Coordinates of C-alpha atoms and ligand atoms in Angstrom, one line a residue:
X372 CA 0.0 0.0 0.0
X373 CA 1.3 3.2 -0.9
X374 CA 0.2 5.8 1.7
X375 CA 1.2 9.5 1.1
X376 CA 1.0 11.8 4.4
X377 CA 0.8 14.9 3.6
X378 CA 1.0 17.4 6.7
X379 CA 2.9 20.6 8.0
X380 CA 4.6 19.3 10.6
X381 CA 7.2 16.4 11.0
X382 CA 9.7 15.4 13.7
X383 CA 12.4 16.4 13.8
X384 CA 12.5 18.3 11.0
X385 CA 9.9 21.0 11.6
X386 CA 8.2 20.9 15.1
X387 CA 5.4 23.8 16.6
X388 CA 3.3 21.2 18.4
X389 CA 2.5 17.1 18.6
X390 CA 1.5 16.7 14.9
X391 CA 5.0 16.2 14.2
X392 CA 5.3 13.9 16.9
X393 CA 2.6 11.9 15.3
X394 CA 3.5 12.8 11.7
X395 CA 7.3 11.4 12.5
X396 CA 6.2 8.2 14.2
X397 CA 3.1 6.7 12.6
X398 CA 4.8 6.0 9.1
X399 CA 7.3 4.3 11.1
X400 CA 5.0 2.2 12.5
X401 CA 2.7 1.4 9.6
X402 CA 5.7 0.8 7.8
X403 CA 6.1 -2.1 10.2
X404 CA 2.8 -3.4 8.9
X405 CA 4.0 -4.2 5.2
X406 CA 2.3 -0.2 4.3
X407 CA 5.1 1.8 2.8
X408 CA 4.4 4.8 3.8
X409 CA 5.9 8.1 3.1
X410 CA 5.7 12.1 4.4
X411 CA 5.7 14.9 2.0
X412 CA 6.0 18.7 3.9
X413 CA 6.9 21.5 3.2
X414 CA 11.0 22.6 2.6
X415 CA 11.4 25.2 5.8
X416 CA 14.5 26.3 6.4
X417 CA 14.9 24.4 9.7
X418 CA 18.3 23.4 11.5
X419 CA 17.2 19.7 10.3
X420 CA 16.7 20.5 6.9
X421 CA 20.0 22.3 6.5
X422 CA 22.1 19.9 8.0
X423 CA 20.7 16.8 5.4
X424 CA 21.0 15.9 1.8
X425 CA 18.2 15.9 -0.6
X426 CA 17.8 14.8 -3.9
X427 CA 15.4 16.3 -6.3
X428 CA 13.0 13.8 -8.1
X429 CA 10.3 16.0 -9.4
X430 CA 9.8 20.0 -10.7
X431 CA 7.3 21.4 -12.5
X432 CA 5.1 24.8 -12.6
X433 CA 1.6 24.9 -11.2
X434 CA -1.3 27.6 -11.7
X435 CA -2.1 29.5 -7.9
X436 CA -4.7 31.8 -8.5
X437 CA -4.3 34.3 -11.9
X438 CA 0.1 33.0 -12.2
X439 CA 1.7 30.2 -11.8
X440 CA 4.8 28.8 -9.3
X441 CA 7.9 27.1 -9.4
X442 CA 8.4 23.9 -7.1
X443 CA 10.3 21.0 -7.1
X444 CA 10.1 17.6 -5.0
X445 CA 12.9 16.5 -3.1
X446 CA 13.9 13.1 -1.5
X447 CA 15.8 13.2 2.0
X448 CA 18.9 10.9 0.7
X449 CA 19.3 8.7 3.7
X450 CA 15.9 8.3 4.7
X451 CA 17.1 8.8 8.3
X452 CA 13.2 8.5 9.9
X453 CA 12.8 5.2 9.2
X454 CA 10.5 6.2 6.1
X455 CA 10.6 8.2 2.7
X456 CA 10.6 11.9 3.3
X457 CA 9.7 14.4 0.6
X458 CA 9.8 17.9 1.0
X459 CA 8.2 20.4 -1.3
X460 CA 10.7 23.4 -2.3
X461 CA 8.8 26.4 -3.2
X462 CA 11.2 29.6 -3.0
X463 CA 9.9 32.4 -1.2
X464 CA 6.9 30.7 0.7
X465 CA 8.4 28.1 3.0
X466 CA 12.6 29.2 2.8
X467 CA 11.7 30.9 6.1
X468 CA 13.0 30.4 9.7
X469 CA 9.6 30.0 11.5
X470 CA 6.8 27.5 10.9
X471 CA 3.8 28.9 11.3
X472 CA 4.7 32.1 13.1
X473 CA 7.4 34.4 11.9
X474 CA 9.8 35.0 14.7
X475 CA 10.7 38.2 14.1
X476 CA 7.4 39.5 14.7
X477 CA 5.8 36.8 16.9
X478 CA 2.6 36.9 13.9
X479 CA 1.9 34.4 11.7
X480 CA 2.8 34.4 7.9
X481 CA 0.7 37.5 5.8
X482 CA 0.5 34.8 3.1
X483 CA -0.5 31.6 5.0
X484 CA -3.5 30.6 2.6
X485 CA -0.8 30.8 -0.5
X486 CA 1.8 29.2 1.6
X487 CA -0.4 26.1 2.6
X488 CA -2.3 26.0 -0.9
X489 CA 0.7 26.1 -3.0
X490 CA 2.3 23.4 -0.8
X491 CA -0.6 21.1 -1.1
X492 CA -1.0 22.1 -5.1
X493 CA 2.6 21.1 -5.6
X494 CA 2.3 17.8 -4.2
X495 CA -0.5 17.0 -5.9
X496 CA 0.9 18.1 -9.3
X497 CA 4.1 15.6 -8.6
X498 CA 1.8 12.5 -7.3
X499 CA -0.4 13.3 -10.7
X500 CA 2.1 13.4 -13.1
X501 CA 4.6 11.0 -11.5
X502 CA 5.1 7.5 -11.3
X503 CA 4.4 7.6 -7.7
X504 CA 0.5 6.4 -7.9
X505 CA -0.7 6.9 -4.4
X506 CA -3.1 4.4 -3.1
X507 CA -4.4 6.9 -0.3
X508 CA -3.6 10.3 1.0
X509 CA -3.7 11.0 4.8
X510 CA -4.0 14.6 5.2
X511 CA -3.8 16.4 8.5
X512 CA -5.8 19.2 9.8
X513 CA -6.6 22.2 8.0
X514 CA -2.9 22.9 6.3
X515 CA -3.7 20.3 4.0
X516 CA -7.6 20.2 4.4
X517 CA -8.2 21.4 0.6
X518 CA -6.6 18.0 -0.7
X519 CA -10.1 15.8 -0.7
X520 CA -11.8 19.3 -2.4
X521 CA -8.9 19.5 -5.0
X522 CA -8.7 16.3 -6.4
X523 CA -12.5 15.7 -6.3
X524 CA -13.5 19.0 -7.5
X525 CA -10.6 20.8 -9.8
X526 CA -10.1 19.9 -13.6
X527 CA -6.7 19.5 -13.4
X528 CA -6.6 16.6 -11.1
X529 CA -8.9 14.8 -13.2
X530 CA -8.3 11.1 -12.6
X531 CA -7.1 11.3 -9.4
X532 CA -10.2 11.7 -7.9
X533 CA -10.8 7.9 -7.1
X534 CA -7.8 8.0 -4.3
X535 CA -9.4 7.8 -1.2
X536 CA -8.9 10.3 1.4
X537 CA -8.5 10.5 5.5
X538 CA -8.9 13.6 7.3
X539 CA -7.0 13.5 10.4
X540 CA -8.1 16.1 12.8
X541 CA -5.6 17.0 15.8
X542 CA -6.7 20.3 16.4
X543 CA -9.8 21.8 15.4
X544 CA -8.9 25.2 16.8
X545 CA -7.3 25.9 13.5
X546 CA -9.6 25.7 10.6
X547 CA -7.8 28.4 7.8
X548 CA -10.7 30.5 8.0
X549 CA -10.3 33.2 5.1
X550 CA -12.6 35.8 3.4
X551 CA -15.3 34.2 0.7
X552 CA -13.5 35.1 -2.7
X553 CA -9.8 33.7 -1.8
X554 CA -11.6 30.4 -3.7
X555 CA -10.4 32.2 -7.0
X556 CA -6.8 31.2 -6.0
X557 CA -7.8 27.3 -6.8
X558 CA -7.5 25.4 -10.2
X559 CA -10.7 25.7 -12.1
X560 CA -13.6 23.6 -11.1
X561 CA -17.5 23.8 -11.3
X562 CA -18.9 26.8 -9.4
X563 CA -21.9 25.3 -8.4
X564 CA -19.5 23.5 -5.9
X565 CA -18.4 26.1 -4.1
X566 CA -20.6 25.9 -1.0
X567 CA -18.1 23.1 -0.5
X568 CA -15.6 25.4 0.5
X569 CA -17.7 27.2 2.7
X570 CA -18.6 27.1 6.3
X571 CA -20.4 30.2 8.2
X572 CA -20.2 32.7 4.9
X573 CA -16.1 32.1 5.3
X574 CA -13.9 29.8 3.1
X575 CA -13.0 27.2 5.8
X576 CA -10.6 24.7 4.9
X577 CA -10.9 22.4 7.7
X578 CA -15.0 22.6 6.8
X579 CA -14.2 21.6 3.4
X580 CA -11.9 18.7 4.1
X581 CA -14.5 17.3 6.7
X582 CA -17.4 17.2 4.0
X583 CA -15.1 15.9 0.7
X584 CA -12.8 13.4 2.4
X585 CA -13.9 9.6 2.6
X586 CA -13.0 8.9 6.2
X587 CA -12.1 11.8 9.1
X588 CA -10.4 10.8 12.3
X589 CA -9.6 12.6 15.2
X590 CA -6.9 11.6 17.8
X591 CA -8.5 10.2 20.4
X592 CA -12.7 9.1 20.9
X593 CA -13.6 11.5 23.4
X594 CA -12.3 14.2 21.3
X595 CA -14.6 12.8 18.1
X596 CA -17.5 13.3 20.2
X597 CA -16.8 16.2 21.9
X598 CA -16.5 18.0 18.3
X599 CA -20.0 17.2 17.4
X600 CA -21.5 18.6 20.7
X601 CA -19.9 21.9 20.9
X602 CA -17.7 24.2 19.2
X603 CA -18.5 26.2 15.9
X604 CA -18.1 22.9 13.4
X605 CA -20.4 20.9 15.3
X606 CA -22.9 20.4 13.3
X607 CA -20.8 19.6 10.4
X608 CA -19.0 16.6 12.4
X609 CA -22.9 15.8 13.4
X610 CA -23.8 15.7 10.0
X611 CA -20.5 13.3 9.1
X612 CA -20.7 11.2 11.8
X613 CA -21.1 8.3 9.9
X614 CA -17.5 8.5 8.3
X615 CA -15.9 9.9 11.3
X616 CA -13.8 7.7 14.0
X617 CA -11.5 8.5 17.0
X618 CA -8.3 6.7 16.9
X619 CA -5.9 7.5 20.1
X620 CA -2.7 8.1 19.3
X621 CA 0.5 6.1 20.3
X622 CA 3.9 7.5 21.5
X623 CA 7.6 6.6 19.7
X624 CA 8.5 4.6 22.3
X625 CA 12.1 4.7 20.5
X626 CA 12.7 8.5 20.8
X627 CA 10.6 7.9 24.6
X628 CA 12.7 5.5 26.3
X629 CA 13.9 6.5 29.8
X630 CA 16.4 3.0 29.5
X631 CA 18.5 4.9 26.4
X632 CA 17.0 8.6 26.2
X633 CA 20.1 10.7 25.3
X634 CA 19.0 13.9 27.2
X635 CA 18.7 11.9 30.9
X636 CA 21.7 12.8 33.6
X637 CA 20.8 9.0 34.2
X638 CA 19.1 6.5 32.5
X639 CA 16.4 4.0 34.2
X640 CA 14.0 1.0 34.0
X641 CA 10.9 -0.2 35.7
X642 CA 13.6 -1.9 38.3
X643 CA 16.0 1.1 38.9
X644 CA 14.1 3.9 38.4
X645 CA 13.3 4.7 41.8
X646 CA 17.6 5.6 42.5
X647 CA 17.8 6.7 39.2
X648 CA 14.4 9.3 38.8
X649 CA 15.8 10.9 41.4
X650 CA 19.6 11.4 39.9
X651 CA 17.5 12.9 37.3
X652 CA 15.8 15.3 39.7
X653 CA 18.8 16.4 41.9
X654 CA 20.1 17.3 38.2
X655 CA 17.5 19.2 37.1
X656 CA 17.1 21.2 40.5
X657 CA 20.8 21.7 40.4
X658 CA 20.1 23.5 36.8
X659 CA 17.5 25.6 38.2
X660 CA 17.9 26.0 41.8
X661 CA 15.0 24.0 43.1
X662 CA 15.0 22.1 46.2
X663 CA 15.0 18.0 45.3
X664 CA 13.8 17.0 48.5
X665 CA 10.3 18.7 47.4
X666 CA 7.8 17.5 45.3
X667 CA 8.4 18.5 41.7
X668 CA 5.0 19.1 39.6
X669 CA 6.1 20.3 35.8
X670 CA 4.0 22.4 32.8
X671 CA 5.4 21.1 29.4
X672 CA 4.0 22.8 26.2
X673 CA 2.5 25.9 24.7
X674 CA 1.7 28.9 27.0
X675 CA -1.6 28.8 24.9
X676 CA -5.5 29.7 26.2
X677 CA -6.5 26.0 24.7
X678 CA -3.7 24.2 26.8
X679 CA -5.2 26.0 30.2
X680 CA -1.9 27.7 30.7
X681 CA -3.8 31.0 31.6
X682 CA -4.6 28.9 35.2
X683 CA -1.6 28.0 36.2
X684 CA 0.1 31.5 37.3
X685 CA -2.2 32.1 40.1
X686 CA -2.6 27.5 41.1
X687 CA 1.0 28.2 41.5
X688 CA 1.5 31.1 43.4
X689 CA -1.1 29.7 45.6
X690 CA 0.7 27.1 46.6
X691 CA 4.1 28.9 46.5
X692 CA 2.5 31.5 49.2
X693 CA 1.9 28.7 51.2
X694 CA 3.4 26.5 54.2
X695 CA 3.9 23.1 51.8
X696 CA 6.9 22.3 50.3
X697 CA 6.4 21.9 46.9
X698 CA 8.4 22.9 43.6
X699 CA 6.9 24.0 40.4
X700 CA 8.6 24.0 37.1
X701 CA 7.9 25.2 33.8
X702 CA 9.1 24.8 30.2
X703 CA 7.4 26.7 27.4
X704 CA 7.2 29.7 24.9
X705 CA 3.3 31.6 23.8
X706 CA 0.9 33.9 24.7
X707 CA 3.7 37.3 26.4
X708 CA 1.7 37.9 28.6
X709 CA 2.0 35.2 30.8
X710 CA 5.6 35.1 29.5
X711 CA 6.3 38.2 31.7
X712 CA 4.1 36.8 34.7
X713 CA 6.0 33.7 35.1
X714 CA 9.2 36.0 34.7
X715 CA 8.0 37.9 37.7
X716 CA 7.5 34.4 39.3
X717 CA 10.9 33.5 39.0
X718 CA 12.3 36.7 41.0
X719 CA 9.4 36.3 43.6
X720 CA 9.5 32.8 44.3
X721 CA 13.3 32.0 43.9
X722 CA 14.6 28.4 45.0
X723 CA 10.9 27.1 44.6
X724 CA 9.8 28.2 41.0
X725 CA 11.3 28.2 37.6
X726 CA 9.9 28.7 34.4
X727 CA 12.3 28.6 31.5
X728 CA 10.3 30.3 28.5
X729 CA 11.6 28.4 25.7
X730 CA 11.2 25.6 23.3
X731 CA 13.9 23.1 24.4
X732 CA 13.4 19.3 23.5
X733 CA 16.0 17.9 25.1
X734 CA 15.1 19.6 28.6
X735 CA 11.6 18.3 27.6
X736 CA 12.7 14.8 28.1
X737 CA 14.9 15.4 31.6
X738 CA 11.9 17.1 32.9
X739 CA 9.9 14.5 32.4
X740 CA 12.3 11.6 33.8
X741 CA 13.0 14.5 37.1
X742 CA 9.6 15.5 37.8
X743 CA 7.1 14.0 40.3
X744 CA 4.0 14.8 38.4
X745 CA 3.3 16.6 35.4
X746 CA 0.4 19.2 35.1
X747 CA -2.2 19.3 32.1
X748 CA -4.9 21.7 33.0
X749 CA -5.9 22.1 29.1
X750 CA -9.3 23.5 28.3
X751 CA -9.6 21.6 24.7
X752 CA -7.1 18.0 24.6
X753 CA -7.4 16.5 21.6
X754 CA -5.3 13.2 22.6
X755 CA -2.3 14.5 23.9
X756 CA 1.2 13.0 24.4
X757 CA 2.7 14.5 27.1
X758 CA 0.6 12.6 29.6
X759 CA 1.9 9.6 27.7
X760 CA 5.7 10.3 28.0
X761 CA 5.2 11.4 31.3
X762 CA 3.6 7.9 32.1
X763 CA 6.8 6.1 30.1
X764 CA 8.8 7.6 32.6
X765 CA 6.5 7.2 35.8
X766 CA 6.2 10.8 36.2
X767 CA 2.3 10.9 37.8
X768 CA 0.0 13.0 35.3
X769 CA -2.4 15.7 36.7
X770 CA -4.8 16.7 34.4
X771 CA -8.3 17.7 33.3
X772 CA -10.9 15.1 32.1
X773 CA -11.4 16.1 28.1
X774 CA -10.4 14.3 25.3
X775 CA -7.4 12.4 25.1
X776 CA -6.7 12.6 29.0
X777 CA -10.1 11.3 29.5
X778 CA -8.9 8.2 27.1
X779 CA -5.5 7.8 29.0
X780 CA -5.6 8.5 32.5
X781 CA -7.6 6.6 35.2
X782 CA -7.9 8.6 38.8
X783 CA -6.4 6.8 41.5
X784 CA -9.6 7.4 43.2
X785 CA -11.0 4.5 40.6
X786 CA -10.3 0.9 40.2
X787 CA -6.9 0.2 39.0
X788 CA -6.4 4.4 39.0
X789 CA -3.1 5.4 38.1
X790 CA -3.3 9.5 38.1
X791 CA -4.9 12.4 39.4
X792 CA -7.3 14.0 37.6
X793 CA -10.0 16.8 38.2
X794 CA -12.9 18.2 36.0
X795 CA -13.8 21.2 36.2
X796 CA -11.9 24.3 34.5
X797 CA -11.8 26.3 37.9
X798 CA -9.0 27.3 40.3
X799 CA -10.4 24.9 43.0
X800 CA -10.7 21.8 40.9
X801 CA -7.0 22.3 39.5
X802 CA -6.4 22.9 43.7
X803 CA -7.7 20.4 45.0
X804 CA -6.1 17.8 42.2
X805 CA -2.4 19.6 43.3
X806 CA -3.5 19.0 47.1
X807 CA -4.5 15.4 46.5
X808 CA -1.0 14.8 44.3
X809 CA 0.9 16.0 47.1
X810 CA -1.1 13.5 49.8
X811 CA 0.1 10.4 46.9
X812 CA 3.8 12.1 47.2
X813 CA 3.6 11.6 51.4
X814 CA 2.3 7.9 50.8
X815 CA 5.7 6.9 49.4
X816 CA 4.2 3.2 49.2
X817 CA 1.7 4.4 46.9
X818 CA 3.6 6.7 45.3
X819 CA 5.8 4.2 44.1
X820 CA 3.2 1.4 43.5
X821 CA 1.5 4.3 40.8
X822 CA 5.1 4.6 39.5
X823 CA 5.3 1.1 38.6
X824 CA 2.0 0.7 37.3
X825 CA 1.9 3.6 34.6
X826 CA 5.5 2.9 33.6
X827 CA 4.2 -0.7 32.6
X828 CA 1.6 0.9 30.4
X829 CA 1.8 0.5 26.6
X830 CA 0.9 3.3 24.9
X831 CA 2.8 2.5 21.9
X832 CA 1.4 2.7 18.4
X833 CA 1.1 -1.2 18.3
X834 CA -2.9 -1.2 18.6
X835 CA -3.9 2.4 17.0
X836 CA -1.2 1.4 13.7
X837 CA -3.7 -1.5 13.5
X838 CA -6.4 0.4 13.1
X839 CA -5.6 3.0 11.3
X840 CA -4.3 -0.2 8.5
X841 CA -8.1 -1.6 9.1
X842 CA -8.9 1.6 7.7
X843 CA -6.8 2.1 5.0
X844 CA -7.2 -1.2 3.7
X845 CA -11.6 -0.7 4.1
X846 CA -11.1 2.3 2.3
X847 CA -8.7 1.4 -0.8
X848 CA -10.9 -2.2 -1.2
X849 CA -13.9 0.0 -1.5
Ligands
GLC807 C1 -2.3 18.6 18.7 C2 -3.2 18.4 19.9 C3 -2.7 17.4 20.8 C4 -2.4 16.1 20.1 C5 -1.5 16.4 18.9 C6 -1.1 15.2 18.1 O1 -1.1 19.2 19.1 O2 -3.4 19.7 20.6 O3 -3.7 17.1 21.8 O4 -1.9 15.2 20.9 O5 -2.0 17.4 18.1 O6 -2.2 14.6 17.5

């Protein structure tokens, strides 16, 4: 089966979020499933990108609006992921620093709609008039949303239009909502279609890959079904129920490994990891000038109003200003204004708070072998991983009952619980969860015995690769 992802993100070589996480782990995966699957992205001009060889296999010009473009297709030499990687060259849209947001000015891209359309236009030109003959092509979220419309819809993909098509939405936030008449920029196709395109009198590319794709998936089954009872799209995921399916996502559990993980002061397994998490901490604490004989409850991730970030200045404060001994860390970059509260944090509460306000991977990985719990107080989760790594390396996770975290984390107050989590978005739930974490850190029996059992989890891609090749293989025998 030749299965083409097409997406924005893919790690390592371009990462703003856990798309690329997925995108650079499930075509490993599948691959182990006799599916050869490749990535094709977009060529940024990324650290990763610069520092490998590429060969190009494809150019050609392709129509965008009233002219026409330049691109070429390149093939990563070594294939150094573990899969084919393609990336799409197009001079002047992607040969830029920054992802999505342009780090100069902290704004995203004046030409996103071009930059996203041209990228997906290009790769369909090459896998039209190439060899390559694409059984299926997995799109994810709205970057690449307009594929099931294009090849469906526009002339000039005529014959391609019998490839089936999955949707995969990991965050719905996004939709690349743009004024009515930017339609004009796509190859010619029927008018009378162009409600397709439409959703609440705005061209909405998510909206249009949800009603012309064959199958749409989101990342975890909670998520699907929160979608179609709230949220501005919901009665469009209603309405497509019937091809819609939550599949949670799995974890590289190469990259994740606390026995061989690279960025650990000490590595660990199920047996050591009691001696050795806490090398990890004293490390970490020595870095930042925490106290390691506290408990140590960690923020990974985007400083972003859908993650709950917005909560956490004043749940930490709170317990900062009180008599318990307790250490909170932080490790992210996003909205300034909580940039420049958690900087006034770090003066105020000195030996017992740090927030380092930056993306850092490797730090990512010895926070989560030094930490005793790890916080997610997100207001929207559509699977989320770092609950999932956090588990791999019997770190506790604390976090709010949507989506994903609903699918992956039981409350120790339940039946075989293995993490603390609290549902309502207020100050006191998110209390009262840190106050009950802190009991489980006294109980250092229980403490442990939760250690043990979420690091024996498996929350690898083993069962969701399967489905998602169930899938595939319904769709292309259709
Ligand atoms: C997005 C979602 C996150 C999910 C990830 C990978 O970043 O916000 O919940 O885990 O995509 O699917």
């Amino acid at each position: 089966m030749n299965i083409i992802h097409l997406s924005a993100e893919c790690y390592p070589v371009a990462k703003a979020g856990g798309l690329a996480d997925v995108v650079g782990s499930l075509p490993k995966y599948m691959r182990n499933n006799d599916v050869d699957a490749k990535v094709v992205m977009p060529k940024y001009a990324t650290e990763w990108v610069q520092e490998h060889e590429f060969e190009t296999i494809f150019e050609g010009d392709t129509p965008l609006g009233e002219g026409q473009f330049h691109y070429k297709i390149q093939r990563e030499k070594e294939d150094s992921l573990g899969f084919p990687l393609y990336l799409v060259d197009i001079p002047e849209r992607f040969d830029r620093p920054g992802i999505y947001i342009d780090p100069y000015s902290g704004h995203g891209y004046w030409d996103e709609l071009e930059r996203y359309l041209s990228f997906q236009l290009a790769s369909l030109d090459w896998l039209h008039y190439s060899e390559e003959d694409p059984d299926l092509l997995h799109c994810h979220d709205h970057h690449t949303a307009l594929v099931p419309f294009i090849i469906t819809r526009c002339y000039r993909y005529r014959g391609m239009e019998n490839i089936p098509t999955v949707l995969t939405v990991h965050n719905a936030e996004y939709q690349g909502e743009y004024d009515r008449e930017v339609y004009s920029l796509l190859p010619s196709f029927n008018l009378s279609e162009v409600g397709l395109l439409d959703w609440d009198g705005k061209f909405n590319c998510l909206a249009a890959g949800i009603k012309c794709c064959w199958k749409i998936t989101t990342v975890s089954p909670s998520y699907m079904e929160e979608l179609s009872q709230n949220g501005d799209l919901s009665l469009l995921y209603h309405a497509e129920r019937h091809k819609s399916v939550g599949i949670l996502n799995g974890i590289d559990t190469e990259v994740w490994n606390p026995k061989t993980d690279p960025y650990l002061e000490k590595n660990y397994t199920l047996k050591t990891h009691r001696k050795s998490k806490l090398e990890n901490k004293e490390a970490l604490c020595d870095q930042f000038d925490l106290n390691p004989e506290y408990p140590l409850i960690s923020y990974i991730g985007r400083l972003a109003r859908e993650k709950g970030a917005d909560l956490l200045p004043d749940l930490f404060s709170h317990f900062l200003g009180s008599e318990q001994s307790v250490n909170f860390m932080l490790l992210g970059t996003g909205d300034r204004g909580l940039h420049e509260r958690f900087r006034q944090m770090n003066s105020r509460f000195v030996g017992f708070f740090d927030a380092a306000l930056d993306y850092n991977e490797s730090l990512a990985h010895l926070i989560y072998a030094a930490s005793d719990f790890i916080i997610m107080p997100s207001r929207v989760e559509p699977c989320g991983l770092n609950q999932m790594y956090s588990m791999r390396y019997g770190t506790v996770p604390i976090v709010r009952k949507v989506g994903g975290l609903k699918d992956t984390v039981k409350d120790i107050g339940e039946e075989d619980g293995y993490g603390i989590t609290f549902y309502d978005f207020t100050h006191h739930a998110a209390a009262d969860a840190i106050q009950r974490s802190l009991s489980l850190y006294e109980d250092s029996k229980g403490m442990n015995s939760v250690r043990k059992t979420i690091m024996r989890l498996d929350f690898s891609w083993k069962t969701s690769a399967n489905k998602y090749l169930e899938l595939y293989r319904e769709l292309i025998n259709d």
